[in-house]
PDB file of C-alpha atoms in Angstrom:
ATOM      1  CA  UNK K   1     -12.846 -14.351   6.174  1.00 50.00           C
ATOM      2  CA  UNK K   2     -10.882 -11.888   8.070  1.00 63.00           C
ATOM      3  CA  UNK K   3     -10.600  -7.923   8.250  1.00 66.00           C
ATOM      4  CA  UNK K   4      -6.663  -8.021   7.950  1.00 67.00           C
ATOM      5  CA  UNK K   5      -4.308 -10.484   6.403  1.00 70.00           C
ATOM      6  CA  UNK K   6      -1.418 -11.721   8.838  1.00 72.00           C
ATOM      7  CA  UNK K   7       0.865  -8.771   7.295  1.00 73.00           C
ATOM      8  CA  UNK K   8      -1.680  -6.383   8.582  1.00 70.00           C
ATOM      9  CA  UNK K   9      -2.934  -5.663   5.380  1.00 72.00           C
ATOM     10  CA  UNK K  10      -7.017  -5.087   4.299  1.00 75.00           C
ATOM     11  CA  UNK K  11      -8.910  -7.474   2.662  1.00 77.00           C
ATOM     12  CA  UNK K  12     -12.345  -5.320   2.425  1.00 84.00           C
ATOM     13  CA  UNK K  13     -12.953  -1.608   2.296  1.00 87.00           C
ATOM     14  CA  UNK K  14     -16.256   0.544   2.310  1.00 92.00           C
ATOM     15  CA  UNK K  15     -17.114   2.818  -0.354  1.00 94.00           C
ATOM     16  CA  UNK K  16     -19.480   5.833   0.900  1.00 96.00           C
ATOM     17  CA  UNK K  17     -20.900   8.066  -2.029  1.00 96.00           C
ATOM     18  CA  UNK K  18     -22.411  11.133  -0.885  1.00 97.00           C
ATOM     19  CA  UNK K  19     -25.214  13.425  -2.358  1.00 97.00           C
ATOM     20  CA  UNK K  20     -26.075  16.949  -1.666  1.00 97.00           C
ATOM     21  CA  UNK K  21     -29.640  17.855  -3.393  1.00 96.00           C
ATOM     22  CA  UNK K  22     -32.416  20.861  -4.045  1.00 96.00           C
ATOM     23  CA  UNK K  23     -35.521  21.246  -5.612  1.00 96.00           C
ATOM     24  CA  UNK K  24     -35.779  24.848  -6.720  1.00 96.00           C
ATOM     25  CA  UNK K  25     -39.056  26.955  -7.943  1.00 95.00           C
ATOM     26  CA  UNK K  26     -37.752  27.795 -11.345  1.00 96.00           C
ATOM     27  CA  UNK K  27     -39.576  30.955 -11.486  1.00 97.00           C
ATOM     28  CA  UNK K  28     -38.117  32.477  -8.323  1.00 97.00           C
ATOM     29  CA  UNK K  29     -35.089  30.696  -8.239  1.00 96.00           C
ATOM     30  CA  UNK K  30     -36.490  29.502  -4.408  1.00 97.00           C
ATOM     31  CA  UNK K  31     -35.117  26.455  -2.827  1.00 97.00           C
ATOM     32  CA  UNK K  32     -38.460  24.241  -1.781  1.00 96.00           C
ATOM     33  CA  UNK K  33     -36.838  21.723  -0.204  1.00 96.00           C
ATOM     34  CA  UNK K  34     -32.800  20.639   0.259  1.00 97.00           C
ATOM     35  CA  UNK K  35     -31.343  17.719   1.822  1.00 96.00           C
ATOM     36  CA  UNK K  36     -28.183  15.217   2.466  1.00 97.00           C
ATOM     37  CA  UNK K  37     -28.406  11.631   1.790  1.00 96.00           C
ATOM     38  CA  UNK K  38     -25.180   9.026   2.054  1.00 97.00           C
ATOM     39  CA  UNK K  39     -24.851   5.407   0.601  1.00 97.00           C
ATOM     40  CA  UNK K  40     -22.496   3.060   1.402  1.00 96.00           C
ATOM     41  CA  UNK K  41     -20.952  -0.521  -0.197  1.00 95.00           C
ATOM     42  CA  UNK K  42     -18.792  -2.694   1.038  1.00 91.00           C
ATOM     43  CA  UNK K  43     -16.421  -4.749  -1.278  1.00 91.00           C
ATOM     44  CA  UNK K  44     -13.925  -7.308  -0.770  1.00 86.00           C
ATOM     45  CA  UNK K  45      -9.996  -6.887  -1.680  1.00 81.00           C
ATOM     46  CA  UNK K  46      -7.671  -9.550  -3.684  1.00 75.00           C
ATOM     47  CA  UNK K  47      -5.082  -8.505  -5.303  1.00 63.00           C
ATOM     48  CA  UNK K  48      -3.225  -5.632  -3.085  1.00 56.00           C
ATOM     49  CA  UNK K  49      -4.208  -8.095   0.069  1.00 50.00           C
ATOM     50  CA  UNK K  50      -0.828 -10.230  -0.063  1.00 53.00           C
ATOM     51  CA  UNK K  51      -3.840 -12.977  -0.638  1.00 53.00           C
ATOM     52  CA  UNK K  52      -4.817 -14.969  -4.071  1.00 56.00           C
ATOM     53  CA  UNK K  53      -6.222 -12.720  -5.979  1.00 62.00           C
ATOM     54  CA  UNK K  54      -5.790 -10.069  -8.918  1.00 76.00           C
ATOM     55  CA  UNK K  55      -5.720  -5.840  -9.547  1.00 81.00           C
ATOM     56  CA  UNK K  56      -8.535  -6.572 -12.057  1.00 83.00           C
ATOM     57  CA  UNK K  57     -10.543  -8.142  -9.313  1.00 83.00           C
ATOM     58  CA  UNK K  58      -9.838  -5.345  -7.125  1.00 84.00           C
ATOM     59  CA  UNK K  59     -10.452  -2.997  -9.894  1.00 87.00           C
ATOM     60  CA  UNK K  60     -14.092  -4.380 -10.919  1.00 89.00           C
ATOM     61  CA  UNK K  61     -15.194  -4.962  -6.921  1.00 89.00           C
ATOM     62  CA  UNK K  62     -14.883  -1.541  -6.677  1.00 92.00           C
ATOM     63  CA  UNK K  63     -16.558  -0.610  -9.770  1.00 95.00           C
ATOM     64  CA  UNK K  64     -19.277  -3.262  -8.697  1.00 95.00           C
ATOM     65  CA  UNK K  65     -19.440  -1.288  -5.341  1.00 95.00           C
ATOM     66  CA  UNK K  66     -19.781   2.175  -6.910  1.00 96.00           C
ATOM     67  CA  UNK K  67     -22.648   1.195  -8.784  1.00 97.00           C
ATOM     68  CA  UNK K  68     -24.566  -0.518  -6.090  1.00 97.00           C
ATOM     69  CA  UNK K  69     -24.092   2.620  -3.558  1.00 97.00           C
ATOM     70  CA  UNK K  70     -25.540   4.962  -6.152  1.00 97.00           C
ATOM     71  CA  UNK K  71     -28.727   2.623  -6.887  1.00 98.00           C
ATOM     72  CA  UNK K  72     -29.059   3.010  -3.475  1.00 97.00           C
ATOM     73  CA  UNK K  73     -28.413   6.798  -3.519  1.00 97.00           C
ATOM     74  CA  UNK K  74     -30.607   7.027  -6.558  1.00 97.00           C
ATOM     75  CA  UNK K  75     -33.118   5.332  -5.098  1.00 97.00           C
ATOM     76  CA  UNK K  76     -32.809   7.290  -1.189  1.00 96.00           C
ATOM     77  CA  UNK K  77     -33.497  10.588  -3.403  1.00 96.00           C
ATOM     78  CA  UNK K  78     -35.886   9.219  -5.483  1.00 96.00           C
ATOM     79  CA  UNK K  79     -38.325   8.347  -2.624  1.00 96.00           C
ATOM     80  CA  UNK K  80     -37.064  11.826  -0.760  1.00 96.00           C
ATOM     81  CA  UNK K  81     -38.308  14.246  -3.342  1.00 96.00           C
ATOM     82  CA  UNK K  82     -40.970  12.148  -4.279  1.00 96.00           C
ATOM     83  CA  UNK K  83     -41.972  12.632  -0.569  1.00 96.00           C
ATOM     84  CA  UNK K  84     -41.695  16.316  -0.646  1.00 96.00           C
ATOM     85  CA  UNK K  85     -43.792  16.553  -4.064  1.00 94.00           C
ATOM     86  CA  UNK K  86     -46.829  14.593  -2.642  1.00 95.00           C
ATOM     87  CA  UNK K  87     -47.359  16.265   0.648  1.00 90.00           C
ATOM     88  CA  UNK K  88     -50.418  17.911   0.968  1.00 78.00           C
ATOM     89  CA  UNK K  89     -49.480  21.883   0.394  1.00 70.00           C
TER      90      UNK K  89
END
């Protein structure tokens, strides 16, 4: 497997997804604790390649590699707040 076809052409990309977060003290309206996290997936390219392949296959790796970025977003902020919650205070 190759980055490039012979025409120069990509047969993989990486999705990155993002996430900006706070938890906020409802009753002041006070941010506790804010953060950044990023996720990213990489996913293999068919049909727009010049290579076997088809759109649909294109179309559903990148679907595939949406959803595993934000289970691993999810799961980055999940352990994050989680963090922040159980500290000693």
């Amino acid at each position: 497997n190759t980055l490039v076809t012979n025409t120069g052409a990509p047969t993989g990309q990486i999705l990155q997804l993002d996430a900006e977060f706070r938890v906020v003290r409802i009753k002041d309206n006070e941010t506790l604790f804010k953060g950044y996290s990023t996720s990213e997936a990489a996913y293999d390219l068919t049909g727009y390649s010049g290579i076997t392949g088809s759109i649909y296959g294109d179309t559903r790796a990148v679907l595939d590699a949406e959803n595993r970025a934000a289970r691993t977003l999810a799961d980055t902020l999940k352990t994050r707040v989680a963090a922040f919650l159980s500290r000693d205070v």
